[in-house]
Coordinates of C-alpha atoms in Angstrom, one line a residue:
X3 CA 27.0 142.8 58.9
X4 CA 30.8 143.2 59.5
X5 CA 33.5 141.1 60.2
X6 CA 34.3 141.2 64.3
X7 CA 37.6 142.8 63.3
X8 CA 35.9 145.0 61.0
X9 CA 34.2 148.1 61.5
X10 CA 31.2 149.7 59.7
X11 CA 32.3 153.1 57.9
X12 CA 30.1 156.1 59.3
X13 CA 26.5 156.1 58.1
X14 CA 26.2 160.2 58.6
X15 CA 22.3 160.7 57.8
X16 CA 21.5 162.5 54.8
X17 CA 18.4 164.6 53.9
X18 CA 18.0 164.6 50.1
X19 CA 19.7 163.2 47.4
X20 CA 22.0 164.8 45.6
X21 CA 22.8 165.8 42.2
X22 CA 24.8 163.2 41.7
X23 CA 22.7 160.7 42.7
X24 CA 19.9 162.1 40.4
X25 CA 22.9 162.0 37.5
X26 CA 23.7 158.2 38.3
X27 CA 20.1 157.2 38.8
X28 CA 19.0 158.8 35.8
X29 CA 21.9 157.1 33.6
X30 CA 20.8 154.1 35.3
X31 CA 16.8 154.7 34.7
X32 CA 18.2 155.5 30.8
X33 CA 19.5 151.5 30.5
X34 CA 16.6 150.1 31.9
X35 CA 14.4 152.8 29.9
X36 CA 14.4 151.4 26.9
X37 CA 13.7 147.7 27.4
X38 CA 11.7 148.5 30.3
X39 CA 9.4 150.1 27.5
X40 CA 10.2 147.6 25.0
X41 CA 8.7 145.1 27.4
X42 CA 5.7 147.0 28.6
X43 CA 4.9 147.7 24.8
X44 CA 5.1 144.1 24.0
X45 CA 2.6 143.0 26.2
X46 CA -0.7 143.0 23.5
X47 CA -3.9 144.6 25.2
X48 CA -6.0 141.6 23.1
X49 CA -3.6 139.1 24.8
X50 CA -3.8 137.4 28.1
X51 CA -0.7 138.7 29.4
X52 CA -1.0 140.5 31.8
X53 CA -4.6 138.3 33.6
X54 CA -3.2 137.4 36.2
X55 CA -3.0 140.8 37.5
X56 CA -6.2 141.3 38.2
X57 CA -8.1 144.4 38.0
X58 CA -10.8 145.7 40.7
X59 CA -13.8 146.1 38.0
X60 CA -13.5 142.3 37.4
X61 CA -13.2 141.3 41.1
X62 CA -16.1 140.0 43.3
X63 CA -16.9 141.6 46.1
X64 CA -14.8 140.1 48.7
X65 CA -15.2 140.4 52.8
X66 CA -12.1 141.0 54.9
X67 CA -10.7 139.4 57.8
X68 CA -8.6 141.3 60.5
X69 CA -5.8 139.0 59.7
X70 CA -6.0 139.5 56.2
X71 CA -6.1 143.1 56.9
X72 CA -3.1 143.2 59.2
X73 CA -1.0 141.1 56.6
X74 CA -1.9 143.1 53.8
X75 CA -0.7 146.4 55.9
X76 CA 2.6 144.2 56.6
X77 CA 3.0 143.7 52.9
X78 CA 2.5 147.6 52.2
X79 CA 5.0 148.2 55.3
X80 CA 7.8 145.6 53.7
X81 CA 7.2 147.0 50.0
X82 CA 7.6 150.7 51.0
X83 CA 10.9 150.1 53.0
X84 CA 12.1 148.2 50.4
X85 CA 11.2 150.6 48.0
X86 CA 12.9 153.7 50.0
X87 CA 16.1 151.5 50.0
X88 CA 15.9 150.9 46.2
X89 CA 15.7 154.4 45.1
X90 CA 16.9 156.2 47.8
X91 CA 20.5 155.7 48.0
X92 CA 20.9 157.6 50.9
X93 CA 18.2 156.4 52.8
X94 CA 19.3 155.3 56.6
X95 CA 17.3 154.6 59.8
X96 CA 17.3 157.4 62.4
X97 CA 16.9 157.1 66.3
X98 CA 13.1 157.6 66.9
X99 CA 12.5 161.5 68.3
X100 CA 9.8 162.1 70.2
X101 CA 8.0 165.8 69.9
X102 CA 9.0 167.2 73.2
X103 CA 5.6 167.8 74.8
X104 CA 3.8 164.8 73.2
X105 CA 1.6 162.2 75.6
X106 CA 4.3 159.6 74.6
X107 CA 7.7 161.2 75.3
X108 CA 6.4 162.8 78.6
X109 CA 5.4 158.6 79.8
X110 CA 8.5 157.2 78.6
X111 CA 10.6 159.9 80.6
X112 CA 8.0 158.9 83.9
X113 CA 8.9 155.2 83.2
X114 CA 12.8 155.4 82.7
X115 CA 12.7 157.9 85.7
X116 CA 11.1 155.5 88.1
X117 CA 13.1 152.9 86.8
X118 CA 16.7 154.5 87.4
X119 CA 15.2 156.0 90.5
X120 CA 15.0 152.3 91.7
X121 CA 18.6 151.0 90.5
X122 CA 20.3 154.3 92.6
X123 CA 18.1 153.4 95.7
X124 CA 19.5 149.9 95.5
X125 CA 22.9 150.2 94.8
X126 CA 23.0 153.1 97.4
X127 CA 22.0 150.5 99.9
X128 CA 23.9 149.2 102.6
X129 CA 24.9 146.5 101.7
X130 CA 23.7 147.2 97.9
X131 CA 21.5 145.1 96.3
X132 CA 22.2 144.3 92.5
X133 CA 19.0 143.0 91.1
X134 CA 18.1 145.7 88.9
X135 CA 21.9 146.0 87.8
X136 CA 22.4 142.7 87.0
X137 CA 19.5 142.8 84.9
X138 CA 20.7 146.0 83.0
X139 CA 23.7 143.4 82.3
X140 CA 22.2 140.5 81.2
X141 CA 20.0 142.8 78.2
X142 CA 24.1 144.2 77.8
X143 CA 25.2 141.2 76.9
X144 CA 22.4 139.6 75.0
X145 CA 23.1 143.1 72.9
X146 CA 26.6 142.6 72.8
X147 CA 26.1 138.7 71.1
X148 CA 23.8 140.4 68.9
X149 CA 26.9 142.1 67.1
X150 CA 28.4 139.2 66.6
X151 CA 28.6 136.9 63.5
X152 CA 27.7 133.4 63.5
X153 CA 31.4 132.3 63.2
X154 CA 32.8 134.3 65.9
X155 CA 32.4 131.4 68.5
X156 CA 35.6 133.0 70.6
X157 CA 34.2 136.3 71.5
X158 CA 30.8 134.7 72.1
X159 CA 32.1 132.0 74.4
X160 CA 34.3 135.3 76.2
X161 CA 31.3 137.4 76.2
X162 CA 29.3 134.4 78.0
X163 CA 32.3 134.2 80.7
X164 CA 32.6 137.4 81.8
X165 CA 29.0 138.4 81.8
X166 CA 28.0 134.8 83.5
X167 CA 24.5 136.2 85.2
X168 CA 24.6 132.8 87.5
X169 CA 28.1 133.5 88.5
X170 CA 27.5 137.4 89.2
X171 CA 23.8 136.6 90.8
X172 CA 26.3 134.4 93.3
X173 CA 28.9 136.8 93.8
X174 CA 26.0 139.7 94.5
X175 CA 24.5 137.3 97.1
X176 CA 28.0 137.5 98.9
X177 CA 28.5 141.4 98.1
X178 CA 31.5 140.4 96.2
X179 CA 30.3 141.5 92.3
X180 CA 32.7 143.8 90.9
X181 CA 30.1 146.2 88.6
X182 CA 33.5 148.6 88.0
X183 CA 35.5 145.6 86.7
X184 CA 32.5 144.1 84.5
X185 CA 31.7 148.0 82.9
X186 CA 34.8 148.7 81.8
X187 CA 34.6 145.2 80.1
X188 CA 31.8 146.1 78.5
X189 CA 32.9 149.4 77.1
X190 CA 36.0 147.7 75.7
X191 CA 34.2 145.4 74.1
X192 CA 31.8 147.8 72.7
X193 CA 34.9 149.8 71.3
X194 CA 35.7 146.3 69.2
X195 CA 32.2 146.8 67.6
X196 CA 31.2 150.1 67.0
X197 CA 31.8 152.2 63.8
X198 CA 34.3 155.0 63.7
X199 CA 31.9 157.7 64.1
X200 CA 31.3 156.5 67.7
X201 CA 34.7 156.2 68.9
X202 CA 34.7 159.8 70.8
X203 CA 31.5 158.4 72.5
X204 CA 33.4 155.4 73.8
X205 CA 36.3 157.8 74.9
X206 CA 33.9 159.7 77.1
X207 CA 32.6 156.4 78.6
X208 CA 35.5 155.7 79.4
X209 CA 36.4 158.7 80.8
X210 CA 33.2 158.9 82.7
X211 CA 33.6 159.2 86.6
X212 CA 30.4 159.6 87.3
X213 CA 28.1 157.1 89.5
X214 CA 27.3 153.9 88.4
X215 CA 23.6 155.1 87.3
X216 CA 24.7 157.7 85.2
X217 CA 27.2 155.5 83.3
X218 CA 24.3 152.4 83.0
X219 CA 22.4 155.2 81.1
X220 CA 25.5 156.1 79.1
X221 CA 25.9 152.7 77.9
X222 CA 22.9 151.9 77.0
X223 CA 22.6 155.5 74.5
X224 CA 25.6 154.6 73.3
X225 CA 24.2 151.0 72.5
X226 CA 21.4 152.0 70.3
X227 CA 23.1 154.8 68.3
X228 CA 25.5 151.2 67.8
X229 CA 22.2 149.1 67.0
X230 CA 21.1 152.0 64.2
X231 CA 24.1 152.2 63.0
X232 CA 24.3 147.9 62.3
X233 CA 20.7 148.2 60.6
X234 CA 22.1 151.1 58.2
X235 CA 25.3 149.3 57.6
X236 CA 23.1 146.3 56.5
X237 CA 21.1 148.2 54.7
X238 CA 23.9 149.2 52.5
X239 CA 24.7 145.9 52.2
X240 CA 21.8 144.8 51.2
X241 CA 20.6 147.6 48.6
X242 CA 23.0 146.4 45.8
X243 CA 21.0 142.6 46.0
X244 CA 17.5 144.5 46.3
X245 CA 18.4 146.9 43.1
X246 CA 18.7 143.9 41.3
X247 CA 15.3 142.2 42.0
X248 CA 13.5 145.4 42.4
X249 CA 11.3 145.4 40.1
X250 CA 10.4 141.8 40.5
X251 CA 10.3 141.8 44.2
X252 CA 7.8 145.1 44.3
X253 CA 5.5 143.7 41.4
X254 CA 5.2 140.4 43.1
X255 CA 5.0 142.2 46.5
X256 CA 2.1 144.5 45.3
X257 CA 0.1 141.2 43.2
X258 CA 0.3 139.3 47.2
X259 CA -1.6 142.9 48.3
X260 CA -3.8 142.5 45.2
X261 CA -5.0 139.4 46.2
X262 CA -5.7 139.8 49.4
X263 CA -7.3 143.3 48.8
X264 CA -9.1 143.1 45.6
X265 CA -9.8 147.2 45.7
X266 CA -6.7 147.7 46.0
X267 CA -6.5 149.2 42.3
X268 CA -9.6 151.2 43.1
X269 CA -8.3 154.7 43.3
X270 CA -5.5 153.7 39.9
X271 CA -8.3 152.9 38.3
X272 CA -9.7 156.0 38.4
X273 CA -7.1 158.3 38.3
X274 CA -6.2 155.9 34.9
X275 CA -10.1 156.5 33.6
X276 CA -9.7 160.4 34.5
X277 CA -6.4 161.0 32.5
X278 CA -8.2 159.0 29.7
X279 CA -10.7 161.9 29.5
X280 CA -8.5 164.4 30.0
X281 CA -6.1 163.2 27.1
X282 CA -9.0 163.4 25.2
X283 CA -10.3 166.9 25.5
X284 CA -6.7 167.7 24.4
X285 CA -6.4 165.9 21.6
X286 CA -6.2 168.2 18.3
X287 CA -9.4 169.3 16.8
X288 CA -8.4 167.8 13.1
X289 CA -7.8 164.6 15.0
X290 CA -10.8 164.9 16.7
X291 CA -13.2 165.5 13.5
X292 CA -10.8 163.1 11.2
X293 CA -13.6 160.5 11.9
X294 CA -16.4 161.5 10.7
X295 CA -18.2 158.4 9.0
X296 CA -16.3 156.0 11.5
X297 CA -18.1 153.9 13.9
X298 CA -15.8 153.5 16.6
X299 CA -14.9 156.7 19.2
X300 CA -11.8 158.6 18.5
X301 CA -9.4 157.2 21.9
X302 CA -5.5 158.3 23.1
X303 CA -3.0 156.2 22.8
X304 CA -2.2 154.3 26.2
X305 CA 1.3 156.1 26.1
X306 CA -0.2 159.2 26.0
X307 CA -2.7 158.5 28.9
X308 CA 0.0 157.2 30.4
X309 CA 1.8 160.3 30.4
X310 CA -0.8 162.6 31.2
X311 CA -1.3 160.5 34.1
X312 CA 2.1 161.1 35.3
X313 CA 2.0 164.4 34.4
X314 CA -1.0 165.3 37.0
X315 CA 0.7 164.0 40.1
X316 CA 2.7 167.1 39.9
X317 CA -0.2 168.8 40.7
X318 CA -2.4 166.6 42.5
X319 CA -4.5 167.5 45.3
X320 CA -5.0 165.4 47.8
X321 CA -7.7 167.2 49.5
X322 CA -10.0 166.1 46.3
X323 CA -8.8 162.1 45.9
X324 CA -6.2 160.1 48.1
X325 CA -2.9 159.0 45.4
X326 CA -3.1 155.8 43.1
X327 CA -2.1 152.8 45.2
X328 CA 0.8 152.5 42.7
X329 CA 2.6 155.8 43.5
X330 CA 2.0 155.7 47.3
X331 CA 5.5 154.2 47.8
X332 CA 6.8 157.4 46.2
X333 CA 4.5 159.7 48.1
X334 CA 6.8 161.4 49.7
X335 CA 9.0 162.0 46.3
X336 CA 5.9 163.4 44.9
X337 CA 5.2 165.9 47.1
X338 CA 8.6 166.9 47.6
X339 CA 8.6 167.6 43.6
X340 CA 4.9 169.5 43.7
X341 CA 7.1 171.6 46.6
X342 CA 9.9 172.5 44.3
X343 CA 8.0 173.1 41.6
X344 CA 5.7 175.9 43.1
X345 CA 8.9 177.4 44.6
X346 CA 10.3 177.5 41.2
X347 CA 7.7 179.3 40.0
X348 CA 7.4 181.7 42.8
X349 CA 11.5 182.3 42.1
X350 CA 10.9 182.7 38.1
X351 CA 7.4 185.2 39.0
X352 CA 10.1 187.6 41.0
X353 CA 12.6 187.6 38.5
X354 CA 10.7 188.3 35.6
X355 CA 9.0 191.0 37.3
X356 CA 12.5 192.8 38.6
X357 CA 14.4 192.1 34.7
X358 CA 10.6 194.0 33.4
X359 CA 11.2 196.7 35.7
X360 CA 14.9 197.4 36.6
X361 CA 16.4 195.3 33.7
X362 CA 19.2 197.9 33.3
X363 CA 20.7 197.5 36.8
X364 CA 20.9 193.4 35.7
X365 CA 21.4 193.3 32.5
X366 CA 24.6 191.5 31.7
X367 CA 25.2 190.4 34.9
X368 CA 24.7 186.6 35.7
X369 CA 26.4 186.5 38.6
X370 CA 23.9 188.9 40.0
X371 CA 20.7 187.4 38.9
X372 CA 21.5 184.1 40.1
X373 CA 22.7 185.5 43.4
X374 CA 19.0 187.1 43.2
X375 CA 17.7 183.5 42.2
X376 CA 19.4 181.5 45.6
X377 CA 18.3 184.7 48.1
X378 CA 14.5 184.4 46.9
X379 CA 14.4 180.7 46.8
X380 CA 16.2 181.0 50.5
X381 CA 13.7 183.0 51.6
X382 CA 10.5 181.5 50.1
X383 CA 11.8 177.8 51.1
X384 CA 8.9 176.7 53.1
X385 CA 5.8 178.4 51.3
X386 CA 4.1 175.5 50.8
X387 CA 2.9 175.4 54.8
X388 CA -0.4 176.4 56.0
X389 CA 0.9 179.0 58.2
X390 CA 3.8 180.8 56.2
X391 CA 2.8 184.1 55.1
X392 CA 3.6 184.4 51.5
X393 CA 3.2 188.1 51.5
X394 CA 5.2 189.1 53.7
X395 CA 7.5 186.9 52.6
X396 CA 7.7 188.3 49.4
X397 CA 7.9 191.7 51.1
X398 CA 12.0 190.8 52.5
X399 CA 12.5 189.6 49.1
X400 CA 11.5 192.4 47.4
X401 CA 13.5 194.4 50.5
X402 CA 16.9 192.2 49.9
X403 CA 16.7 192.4 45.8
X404 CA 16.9 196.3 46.2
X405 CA 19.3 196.0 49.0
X406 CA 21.2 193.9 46.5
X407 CA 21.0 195.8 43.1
X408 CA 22.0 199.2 45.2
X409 CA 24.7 197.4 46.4
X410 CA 25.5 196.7 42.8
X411 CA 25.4 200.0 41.2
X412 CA 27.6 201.6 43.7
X413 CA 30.1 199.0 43.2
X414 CA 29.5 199.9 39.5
X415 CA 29.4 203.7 40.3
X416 CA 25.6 204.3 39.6
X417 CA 22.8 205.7 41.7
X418 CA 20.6 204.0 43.6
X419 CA 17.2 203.1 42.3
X420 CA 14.6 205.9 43.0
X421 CA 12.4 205.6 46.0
X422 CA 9.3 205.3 43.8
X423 CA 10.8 202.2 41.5
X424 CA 11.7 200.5 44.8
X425 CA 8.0 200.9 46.1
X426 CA 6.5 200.1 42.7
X427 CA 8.4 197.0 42.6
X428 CA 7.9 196.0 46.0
X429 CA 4.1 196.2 45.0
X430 CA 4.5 194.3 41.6
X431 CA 6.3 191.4 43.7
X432 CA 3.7 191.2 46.2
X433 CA 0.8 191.2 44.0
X434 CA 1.9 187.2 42.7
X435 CA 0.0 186.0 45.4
X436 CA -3.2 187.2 43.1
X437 CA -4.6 184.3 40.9
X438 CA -5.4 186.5 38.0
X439 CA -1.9 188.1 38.0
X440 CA -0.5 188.3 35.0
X441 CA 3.2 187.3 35.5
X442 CA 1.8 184.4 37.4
X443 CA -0.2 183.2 34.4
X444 CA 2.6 183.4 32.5
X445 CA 4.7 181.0 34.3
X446 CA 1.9 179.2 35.2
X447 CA 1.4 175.0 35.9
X448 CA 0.5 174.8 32.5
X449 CA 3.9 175.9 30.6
X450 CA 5.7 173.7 33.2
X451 CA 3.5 170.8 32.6
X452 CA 3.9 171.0 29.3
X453 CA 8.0 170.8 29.9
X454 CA 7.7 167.8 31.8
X455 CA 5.6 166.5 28.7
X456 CA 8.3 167.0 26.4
X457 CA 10.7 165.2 28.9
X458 CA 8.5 162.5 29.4
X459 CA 8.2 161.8 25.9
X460 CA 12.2 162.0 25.0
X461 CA 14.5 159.9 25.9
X462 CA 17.7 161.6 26.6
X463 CA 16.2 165.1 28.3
X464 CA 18.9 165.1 30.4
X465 CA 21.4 165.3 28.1
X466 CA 19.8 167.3 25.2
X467 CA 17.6 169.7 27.3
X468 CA 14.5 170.5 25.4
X469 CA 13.4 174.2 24.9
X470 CA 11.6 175.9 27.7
X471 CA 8.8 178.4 27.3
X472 CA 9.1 182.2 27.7
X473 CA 9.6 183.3 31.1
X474 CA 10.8 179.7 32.4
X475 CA 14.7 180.3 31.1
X476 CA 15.7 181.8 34.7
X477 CA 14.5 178.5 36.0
X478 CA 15.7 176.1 33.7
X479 CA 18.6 174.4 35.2
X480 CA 16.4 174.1 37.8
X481 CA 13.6 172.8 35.8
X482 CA 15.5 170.5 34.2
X483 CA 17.1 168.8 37.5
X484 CA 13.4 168.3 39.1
X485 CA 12.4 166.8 35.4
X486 CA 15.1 164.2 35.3
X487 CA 14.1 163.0 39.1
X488 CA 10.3 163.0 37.8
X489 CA 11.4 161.1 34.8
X490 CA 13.5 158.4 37.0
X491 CA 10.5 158.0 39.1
X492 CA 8.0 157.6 36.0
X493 CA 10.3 155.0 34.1
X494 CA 11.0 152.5 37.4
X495 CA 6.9 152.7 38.0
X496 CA 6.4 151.9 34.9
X497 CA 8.7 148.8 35.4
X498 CA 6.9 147.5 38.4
X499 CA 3.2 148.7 38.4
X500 CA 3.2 147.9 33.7
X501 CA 1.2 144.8 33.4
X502 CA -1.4 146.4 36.3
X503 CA -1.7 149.3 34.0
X504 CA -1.8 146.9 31.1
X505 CA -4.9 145.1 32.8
X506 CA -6.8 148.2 33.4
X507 CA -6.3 150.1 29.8
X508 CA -7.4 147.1 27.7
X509 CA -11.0 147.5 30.1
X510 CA -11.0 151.0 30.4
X511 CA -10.2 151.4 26.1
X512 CA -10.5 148.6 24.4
X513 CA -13.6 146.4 26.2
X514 CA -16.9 146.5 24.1
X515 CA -14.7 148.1 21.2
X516 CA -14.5 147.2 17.2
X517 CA -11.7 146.5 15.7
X518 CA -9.5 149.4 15.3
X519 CA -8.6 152.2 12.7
X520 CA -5.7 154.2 13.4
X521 CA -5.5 157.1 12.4
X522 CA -3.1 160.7 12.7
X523 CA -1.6 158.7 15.6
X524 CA -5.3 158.0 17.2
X525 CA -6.5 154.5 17.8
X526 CA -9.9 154.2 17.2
X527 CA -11.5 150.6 18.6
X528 CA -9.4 148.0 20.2
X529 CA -5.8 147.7 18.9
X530 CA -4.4 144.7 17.2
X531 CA -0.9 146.3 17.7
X532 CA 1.1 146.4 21.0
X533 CA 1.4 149.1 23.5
X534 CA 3.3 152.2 21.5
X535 CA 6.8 152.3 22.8
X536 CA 8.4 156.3 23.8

């Protein structure tokens, strides 16, 4: 919190992070990278290292209580806060917002109604009676102290004095309380405390002539954008001090959950055992038959069912399977990401099809494509919702891209394209929203999974971008920003959540195994060699 003679700078709410943050996350992600998989690799899956964190298949069934319910759903509470602060740098707290016709917003408006209702009726009594008001002031000043430090024994002991509730219950009793005097005290005093961005709201409080009801309400708005703005000033404060233990604090947060809720690893279990099997069936054929005459079963290295893994959040369906219990604190990351990366597509689907079909008008004009690139992603932002319609979506782009390119050629002193290429184009855009089309295939979730493959596996993507597959290159930049947030995400989990994974590979591969006999890069049995680093 700050100093009494110190004011918090402006805490202006942001909605997503930045490219910069992304750049100074990832460099940040890059020197923990490396000994973060140095570590994880270290940990032997025939040692007893990681034991302690206890997997579901080995837990007994266990019977809640409510209480250990309710604390385990405090622990997930505290852990996902935390967690927001950690990676999101621009995380803040906003004033709650209540839909405007919802159950809750329309009581709350009856109850603060009635309530001011009351204080005007008594003040406008004659004489006026101040019970109501006084009590406004004593929850005033118990919010005033609450800005205070510890040390600031002066102001508290003024505060106490001027806002004495036995002294003003008195002077009410006599009709000789001076509410003007003892408001404009308080707004002073709130000017000492609030941040910069509030000093215009303390101006118009100020310069509020209005009746005392109106300027109680003021006060107390005023108040709690002050209050949000303290708990986002502390949380600054207090993100460098949680960065620093983060990993450490989240492990130990989630083991507490663990063992209070021994399914709590149900559904990571799971999505670990289906990534197994899917790592499999992709494994190459030669390593697949390169057995033959071997006892033991042909298995995936844990990195690389670790990988696929992450790779299938990015197109997980939740309607089919809730998220692993270890990626819930990024939920909202995650589907931000499957968002952009269906947009993406959309975008790199439009252009491919206008470069095929009027790639004269473009050709060897950047400038134009990408203008063509921002316009459709503008006007396809939201597609993901149930009740957009892609179609006719697609329609106004394909309206605005000829609208554009004819705007082009008579800058360039061409004609305009022919009425028939505009329709036939109009029709080729629309006809995306096919699953069979062809230009959707082509930029399909495959090609860009297998991007985010390549930039899981290296480790300096973002620096050396690795080569993207036909049809993707009007996306890259693109593709390439959403793979080094994916990659952050992916190399902090595996800091916190890398001995639980630990725990559950060495059952899932290794229990029940011989000993093992690597070969082409394929660990056959139970390895005597420690997790593969990337």
């Amino acid at each position: 919190m700050p100093l009494n003679n110190e004011r918090p700078t402006s805490t202006s709410t942001v909605a997503c992070e930045d490219k910069n943050s992304d750049t100074e996350s990832s460099e940040r992600c890059d020197s923990l990278t490396s000994s973060s998989d140095v570590d994880f690799s270290r940990q032997s899956f025939t040692s007893d290292s990681s034991s302690k964190h206890t997997s579901p298949s080995c837990s007994p069934p266990k019977t809640l209580t409510l209480d250990e319910v309710m604390t385990s759903a405090r622990d997930l509470s505290n852990l996902s806060l935390a967690h927001e602060i950690i990676v999101n740098r621009n995380f803040q707290l906003e004033p709650p917002d209540l839909p405007q016709n919802s159950l809750e917003k329309r009581v709350k408006d009856m109850v603060h109604k009635a309530f001011w209702d009351c204080l005007e009726t008594e003040l406008n009594d004659d004489p006026p009676e101040y019970d109501y008001a006084i009590k406004l002031l004593e929850e005033i000043r118990d919010t005033l102290l609450s800005f205070l430090n510890p040390g600031a024994n002066r102001l508290r002991t003024q505060i106490m004095e001027v806002l004495d509730m036995d002294l003003i219950r008195q002077q009410a009793d006599n009709n000789a309380v001076d509410i003007q005097g003892l408001m404009s005290y308080i707004i002073n005093t709130m000017g000492k405390f609030c941040a910069p961005v509030r000093d215009d709201e303390i101006k118009k409080l100020k310069e509020n002539s209005g009746d005392l009801v109106t300027l109680f309400k003021e006060i107390f708005r005023v108040l709690d954008l002050m209050k949000m703005d303290m708990v986002n000033f502390t949380i600054q404060s207090l993100r460098p001090e949680l960065q620093r233990q983060s990993v450490e604090y989240e492990r130990a947060k989630f083991q507490s959950i663990l063992e209070k809720t021994p399914s709590a690893l149900d559904h990571t279990t799971e999505w670990i055992r289906s990534s197994i099997e899917e790592a499999t069936r992709v494994m190459l054929p030669a390593d697949k038959s390169s057995d033959s005459g071997q006892s033991g079963k042909p298995l995936p290295g844990p990195t690389l069912v670790l990988n696929t893994a992450y790779i299938r959040l990015l197109t997980w369906d939740e309607s089919k399977g809730p998220l692993p219990e270890t990626v819930m604190t990024d939920e909202v990351r995650l589907q931000e990401m499957q968002r952009s990366l269906q947009l993406y597509q959309a975008v790199a689907s439009v252009l491919l099809i206008v470069c095929s079909s009027i790639g004269g008008a473009v050709s060897g004009l950047p400038d134009l494509v990408e203008r063509l690139k921002k316009m459709t992603a503008v006007l396809l932002e939201g597609m993901h919702s149930a009740d957009f319609n892609l179609t006719e979506a697609l329609g106004n782009v394909s309206a605005q891209i000829c609208c554009e390119v004819n705007k082009s050629l008579a800058e360039r002193d061409f004609p305009a394209l022919p009425a028939e290429l505009q329709e036939t184009l109009k029709g080729q855009i629309c006809d995306i929203t096919q699953e069979n089309n062809p230009i959707r295939t082509l930029v399909g979730k495959e090609k860009c999974k297998g991007i985010f493959e390549v930039v899981l596996a290296s480790t300096n993507s973002h620096r050396t971008p690795p080569p993207v597959p036909p049809g993707l290159g009007l996306i890259q930049p693109e593709l390439m920003g959403l793979g080094v947030s994916f990659v952050n995400l992916v190399n902090f989990n595996k800091k916190v959540y890398g001995p639980f994974y630990v725990s559950i590979l060495k059952n899932l591969l290794f229990i029940n195994m011989q000993e093992p006999t690597p070969q082409n890069g394929i660990i056959q049995g139970p390895p005597s060699s420690p997790l593969e680093s990337k």
